mmCIF file of C-alpha atoms in Angstrom:
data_model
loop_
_atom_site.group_PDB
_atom_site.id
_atom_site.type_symbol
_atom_site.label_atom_id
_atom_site.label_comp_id
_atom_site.label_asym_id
_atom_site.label_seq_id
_atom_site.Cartn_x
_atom_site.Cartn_y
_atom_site.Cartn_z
ATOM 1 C CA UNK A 1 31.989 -26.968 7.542
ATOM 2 C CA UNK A 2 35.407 -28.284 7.448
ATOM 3 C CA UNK A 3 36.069 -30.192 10.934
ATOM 4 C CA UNK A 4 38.751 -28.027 13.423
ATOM 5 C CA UNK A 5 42.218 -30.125 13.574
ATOM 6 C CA UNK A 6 41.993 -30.405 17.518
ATOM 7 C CA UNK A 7 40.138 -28.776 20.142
ATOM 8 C CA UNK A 8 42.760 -25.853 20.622
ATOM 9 C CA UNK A 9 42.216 -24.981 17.052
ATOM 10 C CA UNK A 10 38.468 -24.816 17.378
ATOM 11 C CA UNK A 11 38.941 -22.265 20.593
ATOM 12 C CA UNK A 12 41.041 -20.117 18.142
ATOM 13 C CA UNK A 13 38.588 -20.394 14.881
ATOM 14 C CA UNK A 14 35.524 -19.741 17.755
ATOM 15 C CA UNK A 15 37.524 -16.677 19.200
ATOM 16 C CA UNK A 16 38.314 -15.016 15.747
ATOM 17 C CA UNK A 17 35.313 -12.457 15.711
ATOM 18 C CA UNK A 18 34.883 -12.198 19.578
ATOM 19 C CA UNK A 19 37.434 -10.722 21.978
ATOM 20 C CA UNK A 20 40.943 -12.459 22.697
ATOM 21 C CA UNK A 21 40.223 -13.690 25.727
ATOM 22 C CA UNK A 22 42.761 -15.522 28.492
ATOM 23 C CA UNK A 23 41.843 -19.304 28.919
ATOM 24 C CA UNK A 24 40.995 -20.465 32.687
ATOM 25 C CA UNK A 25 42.605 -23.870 32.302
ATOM 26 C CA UNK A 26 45.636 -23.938 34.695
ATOM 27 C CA UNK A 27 46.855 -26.937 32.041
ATOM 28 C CA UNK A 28 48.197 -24.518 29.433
ATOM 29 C CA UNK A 29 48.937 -21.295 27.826
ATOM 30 C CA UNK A 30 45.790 -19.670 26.156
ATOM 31 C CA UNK A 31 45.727 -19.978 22.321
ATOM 32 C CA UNK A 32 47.687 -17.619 20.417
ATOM 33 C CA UNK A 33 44.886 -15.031 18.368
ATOM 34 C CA UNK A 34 45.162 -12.315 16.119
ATOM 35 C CA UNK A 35 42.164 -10.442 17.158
ATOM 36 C CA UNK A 36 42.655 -6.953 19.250
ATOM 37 C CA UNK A 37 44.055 -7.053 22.488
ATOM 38 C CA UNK A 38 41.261 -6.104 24.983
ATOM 39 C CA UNK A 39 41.726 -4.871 28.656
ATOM 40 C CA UNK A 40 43.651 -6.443 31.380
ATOM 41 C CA UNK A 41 41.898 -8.332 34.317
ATOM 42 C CA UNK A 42 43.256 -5.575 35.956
ATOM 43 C CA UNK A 43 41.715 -2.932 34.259
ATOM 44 C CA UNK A 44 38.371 -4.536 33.763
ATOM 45 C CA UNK A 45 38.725 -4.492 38.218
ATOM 46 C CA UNK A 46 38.800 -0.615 37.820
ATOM 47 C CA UNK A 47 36.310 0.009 35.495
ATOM 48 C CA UNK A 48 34.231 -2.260 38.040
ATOM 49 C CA UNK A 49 35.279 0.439 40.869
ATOM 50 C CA UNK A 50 33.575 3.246 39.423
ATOM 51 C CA UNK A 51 30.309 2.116 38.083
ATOM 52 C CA UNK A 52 27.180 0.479 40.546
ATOM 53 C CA UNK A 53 28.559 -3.206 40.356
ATOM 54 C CA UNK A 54 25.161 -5.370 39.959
ATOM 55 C CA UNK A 55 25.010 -9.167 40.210
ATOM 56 C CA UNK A 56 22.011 -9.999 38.126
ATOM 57 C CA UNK A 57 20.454 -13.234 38.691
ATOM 58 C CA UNK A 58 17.805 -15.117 35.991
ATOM 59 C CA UNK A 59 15.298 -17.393 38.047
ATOM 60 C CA UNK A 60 11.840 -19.503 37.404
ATOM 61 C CA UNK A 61 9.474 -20.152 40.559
ATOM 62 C CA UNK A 62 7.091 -23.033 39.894
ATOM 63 C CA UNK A 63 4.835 -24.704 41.990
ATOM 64 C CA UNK A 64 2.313 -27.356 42.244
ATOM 65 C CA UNK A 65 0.309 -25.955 39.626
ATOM 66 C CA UNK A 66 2.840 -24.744 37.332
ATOM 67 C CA UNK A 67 4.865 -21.493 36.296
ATOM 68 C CA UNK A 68 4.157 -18.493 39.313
ATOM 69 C CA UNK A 69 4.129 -15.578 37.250
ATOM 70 C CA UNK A 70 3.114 -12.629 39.564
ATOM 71 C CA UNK A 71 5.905 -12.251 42.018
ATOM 72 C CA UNK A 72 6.842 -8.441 43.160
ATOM 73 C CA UNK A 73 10.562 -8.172 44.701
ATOM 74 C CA UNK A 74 9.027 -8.457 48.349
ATOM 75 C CA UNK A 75 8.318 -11.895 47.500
ATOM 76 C CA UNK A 76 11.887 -13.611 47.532
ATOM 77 C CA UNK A 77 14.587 -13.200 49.059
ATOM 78 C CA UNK A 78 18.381 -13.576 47.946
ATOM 79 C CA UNK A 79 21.483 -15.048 50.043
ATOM 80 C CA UNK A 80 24.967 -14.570 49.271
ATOM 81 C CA UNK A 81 27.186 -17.167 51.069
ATOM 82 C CA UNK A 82 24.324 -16.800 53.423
ATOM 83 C CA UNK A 83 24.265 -13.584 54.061
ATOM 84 C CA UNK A 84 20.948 -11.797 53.030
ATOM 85 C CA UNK A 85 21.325 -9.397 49.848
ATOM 86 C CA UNK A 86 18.533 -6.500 49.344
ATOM 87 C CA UNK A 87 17.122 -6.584 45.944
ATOM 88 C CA UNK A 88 17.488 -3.465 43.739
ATOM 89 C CA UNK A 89 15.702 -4.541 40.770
ATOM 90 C CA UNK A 90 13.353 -6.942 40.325
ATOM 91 C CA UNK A 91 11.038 -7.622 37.074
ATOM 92 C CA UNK A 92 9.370 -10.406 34.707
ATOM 93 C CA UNK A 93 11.929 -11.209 31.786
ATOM 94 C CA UNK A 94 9.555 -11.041 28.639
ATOM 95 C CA UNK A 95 10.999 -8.921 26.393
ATOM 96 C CA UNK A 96 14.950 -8.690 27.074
ATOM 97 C CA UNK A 97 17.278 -10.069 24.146
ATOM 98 C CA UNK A 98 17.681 -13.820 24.241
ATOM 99 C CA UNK A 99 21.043 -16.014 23.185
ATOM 100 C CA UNK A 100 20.599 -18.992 22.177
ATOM 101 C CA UNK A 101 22.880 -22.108 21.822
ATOM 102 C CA UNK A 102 21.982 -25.132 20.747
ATOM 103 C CA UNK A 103 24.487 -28.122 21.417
ATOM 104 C CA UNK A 104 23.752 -31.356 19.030
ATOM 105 C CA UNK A 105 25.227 -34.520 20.043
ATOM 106 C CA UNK A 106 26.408 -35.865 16.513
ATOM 107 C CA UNK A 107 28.080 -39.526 17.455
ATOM 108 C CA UNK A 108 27.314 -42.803 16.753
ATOM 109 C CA UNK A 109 24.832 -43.001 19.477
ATOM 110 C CA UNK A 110 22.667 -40.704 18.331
ATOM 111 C CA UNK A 111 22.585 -42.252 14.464
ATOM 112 C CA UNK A 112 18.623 -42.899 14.967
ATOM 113 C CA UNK A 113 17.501 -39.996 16.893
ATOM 114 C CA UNK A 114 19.334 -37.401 14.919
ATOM 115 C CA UNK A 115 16.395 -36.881 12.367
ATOM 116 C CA UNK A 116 14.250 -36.289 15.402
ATOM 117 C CA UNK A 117 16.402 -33.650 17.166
ATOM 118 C CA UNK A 118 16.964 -31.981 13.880
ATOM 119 C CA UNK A 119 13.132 -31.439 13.345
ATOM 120 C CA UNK A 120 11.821 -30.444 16.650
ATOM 121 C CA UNK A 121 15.379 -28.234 17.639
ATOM 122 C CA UNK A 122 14.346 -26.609 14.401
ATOM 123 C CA UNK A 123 10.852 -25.956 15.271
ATOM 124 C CA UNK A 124 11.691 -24.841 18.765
ATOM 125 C CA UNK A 125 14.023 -21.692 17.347
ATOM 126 C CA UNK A 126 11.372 -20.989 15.045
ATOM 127 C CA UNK A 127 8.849 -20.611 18.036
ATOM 128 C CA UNK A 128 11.117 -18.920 20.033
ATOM 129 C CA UNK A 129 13.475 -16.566 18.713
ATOM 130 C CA UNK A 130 12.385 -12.880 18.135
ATOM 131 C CA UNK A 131 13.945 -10.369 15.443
ATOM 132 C CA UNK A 132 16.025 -9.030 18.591
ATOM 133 C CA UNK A 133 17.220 -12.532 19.568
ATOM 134 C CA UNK A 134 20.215 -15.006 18.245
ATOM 135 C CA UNK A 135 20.943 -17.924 18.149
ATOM 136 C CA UNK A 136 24.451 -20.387 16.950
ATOM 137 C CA UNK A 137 24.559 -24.057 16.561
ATOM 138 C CA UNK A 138 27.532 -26.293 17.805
ATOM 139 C CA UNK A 139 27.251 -30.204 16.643
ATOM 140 C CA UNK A 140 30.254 -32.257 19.253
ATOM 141 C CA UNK A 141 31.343 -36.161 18.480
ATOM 142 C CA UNK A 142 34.843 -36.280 17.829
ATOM 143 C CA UNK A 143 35.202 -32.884 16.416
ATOM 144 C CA UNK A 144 33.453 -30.142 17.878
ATOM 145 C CA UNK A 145 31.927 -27.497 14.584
ATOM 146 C CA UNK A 146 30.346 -24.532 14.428
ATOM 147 C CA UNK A 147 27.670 -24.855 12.321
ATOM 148 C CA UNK A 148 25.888 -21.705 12.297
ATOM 149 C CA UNK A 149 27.507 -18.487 13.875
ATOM 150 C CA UNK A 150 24.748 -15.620 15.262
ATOM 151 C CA UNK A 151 21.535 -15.540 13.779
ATOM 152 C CA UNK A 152 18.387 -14.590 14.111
ATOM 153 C CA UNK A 153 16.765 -16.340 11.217
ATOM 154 C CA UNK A 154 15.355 -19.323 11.577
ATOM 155 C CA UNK A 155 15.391 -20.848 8.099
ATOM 156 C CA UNK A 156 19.263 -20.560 8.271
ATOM 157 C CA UNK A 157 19.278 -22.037 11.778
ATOM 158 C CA UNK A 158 17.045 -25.492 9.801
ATOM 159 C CA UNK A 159 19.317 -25.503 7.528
ATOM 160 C CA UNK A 160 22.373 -25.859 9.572
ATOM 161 C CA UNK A 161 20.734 -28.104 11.357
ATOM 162 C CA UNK A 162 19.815 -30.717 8.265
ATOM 163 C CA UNK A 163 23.335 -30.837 7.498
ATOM 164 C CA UNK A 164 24.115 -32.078 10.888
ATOM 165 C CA UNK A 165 25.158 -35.190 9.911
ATOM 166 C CA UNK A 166 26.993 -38.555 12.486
ATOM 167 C CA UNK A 167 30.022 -39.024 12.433
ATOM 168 C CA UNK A 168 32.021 -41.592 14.059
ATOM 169 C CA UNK A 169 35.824 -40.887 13.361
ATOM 170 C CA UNK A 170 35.862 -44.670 11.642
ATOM 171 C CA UNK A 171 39.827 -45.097 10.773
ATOM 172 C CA UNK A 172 40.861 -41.817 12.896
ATOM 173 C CA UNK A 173 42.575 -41.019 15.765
ATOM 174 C CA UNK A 174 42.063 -39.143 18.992
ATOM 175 C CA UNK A 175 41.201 -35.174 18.055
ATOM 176 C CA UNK A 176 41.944 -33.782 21.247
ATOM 177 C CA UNK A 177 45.788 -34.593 21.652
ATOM 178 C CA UNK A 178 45.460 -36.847 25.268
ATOM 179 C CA UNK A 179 45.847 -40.361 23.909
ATOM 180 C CA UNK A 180 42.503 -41.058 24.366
ATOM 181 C CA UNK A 181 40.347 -42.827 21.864
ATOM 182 C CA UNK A 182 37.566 -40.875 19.365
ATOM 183 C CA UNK A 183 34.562 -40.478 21.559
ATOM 184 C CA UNK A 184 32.264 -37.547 21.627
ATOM 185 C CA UNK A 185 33.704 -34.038 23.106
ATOM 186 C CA UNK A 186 30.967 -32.987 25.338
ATOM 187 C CA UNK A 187 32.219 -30.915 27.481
ATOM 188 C CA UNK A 188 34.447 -29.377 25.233
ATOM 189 C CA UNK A 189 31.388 -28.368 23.631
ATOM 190 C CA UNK A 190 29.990 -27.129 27.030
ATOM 191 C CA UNK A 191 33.264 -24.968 27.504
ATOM 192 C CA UNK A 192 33.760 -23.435 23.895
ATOM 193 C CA UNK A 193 30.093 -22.358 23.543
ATOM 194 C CA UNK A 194 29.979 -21.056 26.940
ATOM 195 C CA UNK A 195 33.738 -19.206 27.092
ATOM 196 C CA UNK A 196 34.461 -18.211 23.701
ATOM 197 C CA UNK A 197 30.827 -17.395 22.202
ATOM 198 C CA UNK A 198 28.047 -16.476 25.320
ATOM 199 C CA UNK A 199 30.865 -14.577 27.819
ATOM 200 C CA UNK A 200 30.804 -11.655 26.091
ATOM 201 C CA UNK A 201 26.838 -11.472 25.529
ATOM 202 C CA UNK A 202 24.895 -9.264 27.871
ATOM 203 C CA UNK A 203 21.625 -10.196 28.470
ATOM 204 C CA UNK A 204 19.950 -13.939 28.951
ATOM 205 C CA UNK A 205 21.988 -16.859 27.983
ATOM 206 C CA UNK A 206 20.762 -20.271 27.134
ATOM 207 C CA UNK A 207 22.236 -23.654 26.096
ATOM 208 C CA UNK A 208 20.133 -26.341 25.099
ATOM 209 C CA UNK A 209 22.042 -29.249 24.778
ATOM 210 C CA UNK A 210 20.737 -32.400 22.820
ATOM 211 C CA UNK A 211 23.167 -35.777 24.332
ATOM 212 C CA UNK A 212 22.870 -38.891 25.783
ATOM 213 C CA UNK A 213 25.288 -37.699 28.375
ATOM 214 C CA UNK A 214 28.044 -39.377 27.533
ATOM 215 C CA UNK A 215 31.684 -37.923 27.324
ATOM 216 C CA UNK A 216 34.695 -39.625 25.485
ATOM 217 C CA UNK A 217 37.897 -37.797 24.799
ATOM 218 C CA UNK A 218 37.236 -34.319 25.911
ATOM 219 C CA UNK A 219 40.129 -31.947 27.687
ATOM 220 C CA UNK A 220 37.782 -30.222 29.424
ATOM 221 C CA UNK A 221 35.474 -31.882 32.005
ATOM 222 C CA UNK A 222 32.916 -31.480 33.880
ATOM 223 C CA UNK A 223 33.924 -29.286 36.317
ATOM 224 C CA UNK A 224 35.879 -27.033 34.061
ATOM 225 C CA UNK A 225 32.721 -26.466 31.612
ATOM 226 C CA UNK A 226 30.449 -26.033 34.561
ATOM 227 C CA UNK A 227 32.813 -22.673 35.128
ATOM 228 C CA UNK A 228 32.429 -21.841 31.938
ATOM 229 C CA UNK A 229 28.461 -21.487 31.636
ATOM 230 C CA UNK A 230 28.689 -20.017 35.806
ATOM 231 C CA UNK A 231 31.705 -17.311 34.318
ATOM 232 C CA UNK A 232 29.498 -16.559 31.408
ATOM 233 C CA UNK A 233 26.084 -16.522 32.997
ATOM 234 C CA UNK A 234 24.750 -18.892 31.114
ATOM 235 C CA UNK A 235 21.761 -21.653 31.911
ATOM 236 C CA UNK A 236 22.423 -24.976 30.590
ATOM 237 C CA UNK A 237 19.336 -27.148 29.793
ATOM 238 C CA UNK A 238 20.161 -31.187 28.744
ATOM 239 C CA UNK A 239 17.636 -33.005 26.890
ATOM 240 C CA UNK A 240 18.687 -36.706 27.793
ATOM 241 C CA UNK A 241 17.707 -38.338 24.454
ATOM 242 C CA UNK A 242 18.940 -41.724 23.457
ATOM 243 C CA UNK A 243 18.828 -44.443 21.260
ATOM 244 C CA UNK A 244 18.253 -47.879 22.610
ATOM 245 C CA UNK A 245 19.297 -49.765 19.962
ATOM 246 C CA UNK A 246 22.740 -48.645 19.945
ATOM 247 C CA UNK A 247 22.560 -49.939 23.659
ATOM 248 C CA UNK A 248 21.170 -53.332 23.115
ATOM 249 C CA UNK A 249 17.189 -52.624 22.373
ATOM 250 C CA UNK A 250 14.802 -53.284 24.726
ATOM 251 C CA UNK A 251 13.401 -50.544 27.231
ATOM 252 C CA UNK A 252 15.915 -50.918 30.108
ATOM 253 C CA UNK A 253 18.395 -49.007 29.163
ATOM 254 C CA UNK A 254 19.868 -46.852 32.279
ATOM 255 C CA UNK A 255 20.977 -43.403 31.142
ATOM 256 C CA UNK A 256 22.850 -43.019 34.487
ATOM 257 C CA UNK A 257 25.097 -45.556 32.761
ATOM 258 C CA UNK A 258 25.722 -42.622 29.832
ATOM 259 C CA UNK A 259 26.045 -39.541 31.887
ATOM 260 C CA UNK A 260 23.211 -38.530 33.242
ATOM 261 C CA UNK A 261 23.982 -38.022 36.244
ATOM 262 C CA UNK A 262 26.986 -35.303 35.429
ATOM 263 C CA UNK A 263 24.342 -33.915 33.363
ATOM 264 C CA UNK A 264 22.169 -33.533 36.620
ATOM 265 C CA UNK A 265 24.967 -31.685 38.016
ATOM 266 C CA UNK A 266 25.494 -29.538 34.876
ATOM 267 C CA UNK A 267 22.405 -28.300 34.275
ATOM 268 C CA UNK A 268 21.247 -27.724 38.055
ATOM 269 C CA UNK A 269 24.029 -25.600 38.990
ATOM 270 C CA UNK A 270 23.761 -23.161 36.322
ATOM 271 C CA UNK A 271 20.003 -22.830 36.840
ATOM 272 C CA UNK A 272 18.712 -24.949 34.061
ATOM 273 C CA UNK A 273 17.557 -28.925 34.491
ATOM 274 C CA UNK A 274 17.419 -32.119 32.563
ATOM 275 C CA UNK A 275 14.634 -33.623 30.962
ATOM 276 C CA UNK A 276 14.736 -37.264 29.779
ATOM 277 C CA UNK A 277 12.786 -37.851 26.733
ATOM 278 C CA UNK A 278 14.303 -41.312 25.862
ATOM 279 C CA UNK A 279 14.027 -41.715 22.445
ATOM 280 C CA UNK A 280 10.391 -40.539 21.976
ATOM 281 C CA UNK A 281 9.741 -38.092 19.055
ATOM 282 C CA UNK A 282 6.502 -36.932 21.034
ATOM 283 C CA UNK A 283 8.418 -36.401 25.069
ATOM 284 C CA UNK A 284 10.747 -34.362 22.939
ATOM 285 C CA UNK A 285 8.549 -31.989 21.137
ATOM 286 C CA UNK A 286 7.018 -31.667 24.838
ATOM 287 C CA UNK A 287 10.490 -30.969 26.181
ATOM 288 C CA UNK A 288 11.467 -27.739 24.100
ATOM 289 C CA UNK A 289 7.812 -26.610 25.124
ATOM 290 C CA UNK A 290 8.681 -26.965 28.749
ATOM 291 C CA UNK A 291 11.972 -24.637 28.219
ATOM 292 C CA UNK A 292 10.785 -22.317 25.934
ATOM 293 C CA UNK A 293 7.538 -21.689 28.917
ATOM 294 C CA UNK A 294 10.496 -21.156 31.285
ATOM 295 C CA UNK A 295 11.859 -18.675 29.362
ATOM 296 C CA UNK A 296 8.902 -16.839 29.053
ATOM 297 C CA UNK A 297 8.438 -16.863 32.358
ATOM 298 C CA UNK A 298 11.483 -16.034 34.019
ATOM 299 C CA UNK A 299 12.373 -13.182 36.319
ATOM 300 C CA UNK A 300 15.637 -11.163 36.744
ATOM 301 C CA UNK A 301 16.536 -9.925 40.167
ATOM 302 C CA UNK A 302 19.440 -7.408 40.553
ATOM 303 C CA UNK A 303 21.684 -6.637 43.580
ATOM 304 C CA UNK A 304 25.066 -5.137 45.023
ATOM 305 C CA UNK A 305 26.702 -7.654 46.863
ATOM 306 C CA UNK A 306 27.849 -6.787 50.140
ATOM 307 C CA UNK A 307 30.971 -8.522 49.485
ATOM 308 C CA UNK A 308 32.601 -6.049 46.575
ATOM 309 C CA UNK A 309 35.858 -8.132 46.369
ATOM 310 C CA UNK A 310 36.014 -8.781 43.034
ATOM 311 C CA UNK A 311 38.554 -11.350 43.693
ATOM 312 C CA UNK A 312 37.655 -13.833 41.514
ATOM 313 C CA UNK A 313 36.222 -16.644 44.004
ATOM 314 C CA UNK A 314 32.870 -18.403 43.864
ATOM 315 C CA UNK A 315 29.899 -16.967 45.946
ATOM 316 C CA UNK A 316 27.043 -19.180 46.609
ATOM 317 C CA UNK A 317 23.607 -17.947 45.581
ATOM 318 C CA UNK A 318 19.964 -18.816 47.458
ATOM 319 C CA UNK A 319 16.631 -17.787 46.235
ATOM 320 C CA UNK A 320 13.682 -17.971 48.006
ATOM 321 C CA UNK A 321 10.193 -16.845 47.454
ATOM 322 C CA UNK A 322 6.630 -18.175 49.181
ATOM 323 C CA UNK A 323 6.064 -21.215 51.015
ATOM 324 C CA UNK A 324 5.152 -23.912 48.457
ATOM 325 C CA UNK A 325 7.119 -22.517 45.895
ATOM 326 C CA UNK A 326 10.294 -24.202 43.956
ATOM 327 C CA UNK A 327 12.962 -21.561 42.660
ATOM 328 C CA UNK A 328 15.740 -22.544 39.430
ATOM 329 C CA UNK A 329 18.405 -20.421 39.559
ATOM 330 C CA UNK A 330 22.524 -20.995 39.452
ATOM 331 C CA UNK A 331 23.748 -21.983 42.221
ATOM 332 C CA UNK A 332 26.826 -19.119 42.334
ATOM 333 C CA UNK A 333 28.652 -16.970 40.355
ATOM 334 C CA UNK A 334 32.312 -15.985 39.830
ATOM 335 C CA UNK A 335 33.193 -12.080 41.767
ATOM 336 C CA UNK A 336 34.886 -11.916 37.927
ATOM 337 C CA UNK A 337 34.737 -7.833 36.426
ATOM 338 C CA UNK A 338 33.130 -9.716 33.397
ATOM 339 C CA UNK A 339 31.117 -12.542 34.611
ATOM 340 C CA UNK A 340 28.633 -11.262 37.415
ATOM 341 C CA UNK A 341 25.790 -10.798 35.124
ATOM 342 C CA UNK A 342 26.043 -7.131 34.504
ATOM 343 C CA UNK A 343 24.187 -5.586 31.165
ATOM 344 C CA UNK A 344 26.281 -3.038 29.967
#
């Protein structure tokens, strides 16, 4: 696929078959699209008036022993900004639609772990997507591409994935128009998958992200794609992989040094986590197991806020279940008409 100019090109060539959509970043005007004009903020705020306005929340409980699958809704309790919330729904997320995306890290760091990613990301959406699933694939280095749009077959999904190739931007510029030098756009990837392809998805909402944490170059950052996956109700899981030649050889290389610990941050408050697999063919494989068992095991709870501003500010979320048990779940959500979780 032909590399986007600049980022602001990509979030128009990403937008194209989804809604127009108005950008969140207070550093510019929104894109100019040609696709319909959808409704106003304002009217979305309306619609929200008349129908039973749900937050719907996507959580794993684990403990000691692993994965606690048998949970009823008088098990765990949910806090809004502290104050207590009473559960309308509450079930075991088995069946319900699943979107996928899968973010590969495609710069020089990566040059001898890219094979590796390749196989096992392809075996992992062979494993786990269903005929009512989808997944996309983003690659991010100094370009971010869209390599596959929706699908739920998993031989196209390989095959976008073998053509994933490194690339370095040897003899180019900056891509993302802030005098910075070529790097690799992370959380530019972070924001486009999250804002212009998983907002508008009902349902669950997954990105698996494939890095060694580090960030060069991008004009979004941490904080502003960290909104994104919250607005769009989307987990983010990072798989910390690395090659340790690129930094030096040896076995004491310190991801902190690449990112890690903004990747910590990423990935815990949007429910997901990080898992460091080094640059260990084996860990990995292990790694998409670990995810794709959370996934099975997952439960959705379902609630009206007491709070039914929907003014657009961030409410802190608490789950809590039996003594002795963990719960992984976002940390918030944005009182947004389209970002609260509701299935439509």
């Amino acid at each position: 696929m032909r590399p986007f100019a600049s980022v602001a090109a990509l979030l128009l060539g990403l937008s194209l078959p989804l809604h127009a959509q108005e950008a969140p970043s207070p550093d510019g005007p929104p894109p100019a699209s040609t696709a319909v004009a959808q409704p106003r903020d304002d009217q979305d705020i309306e619609t929200l008036k008349v129908n039973v306005n749900l937050v719907n929340v996507y959580f794993s409980v684990r403990d000691k022993d692993g994965f606690i699958t048998n949970l009823h809704k008088d098990d765990c309790s949910i806090f809004e900004d502290r104050v207590p919330q009473t559960i309308k729904n509450f079930t075991q997320e088995k069946k319900l639609p699943l979107t996928i995306g899968i973010l590969l890290d495609t710069s020089g760091s990566q040059q001898n772990v890219l094979s590796l990613e390749q196989q096992s990301g392809a075996e992992f959406l062979k494993d786990v997507l269903t005929p009512k699933d989808e997944a996309f694939l983003i690659s991010f280095d100094i370009n971010v591409d869209l390599l596959s749009d929706y699908t739920n077959n998993p031989r196209e999904l390989k095959r976008a994935i073998d053509k994933a190739t490194i690339n370095t931007g040897a003899g180019t510029g900056s891509v993302t128009g802030n005098g910075s030098p070529r790097g690799t756009l992370l959380y530019d990837a972070v924001f486009l998958a999250a804002h212009d392809k998983l907002r508008q998805e009902a349902g669950r909402k997954v990105i698996v992200m494939l890095t060694d944490g580090g960030d060069q170059g991008s004009q979004e950052t941490l904080k502003s794609s960290i909104e994104a996956a919250q607005k769009a109700n989307t987990i983010v899981y990072v798989i910390l992989i690395a090659d340790r030649r690129f930094y030096g050889g040896g076995f004491g290389i310190n991801l902190a040094d690449t990112g890690a610990a903004d990747m910590e941050r990423l990935a815990r408050e949007t429910g997901g986590r990080v898992i460091n697999v080094g640059n260990n063919g084996k860990k990995l494989e292990d790694a998409f197991d670990q995810i794709q068992d959370e996934l099975r095991t997952q439960y959705l709870a379902s609630y009206t806020p007491t709070n039914l501003k929907v003014d657009g500010t961030f409410r802190t979320l608490n789950i809590t279940c039996q003594k002795g048990q963990k719960v992984q779940a976002r940390k918030g959500y944005y009182a947004l008409a389209d970002s609260m979780g509701n299935n439509d």
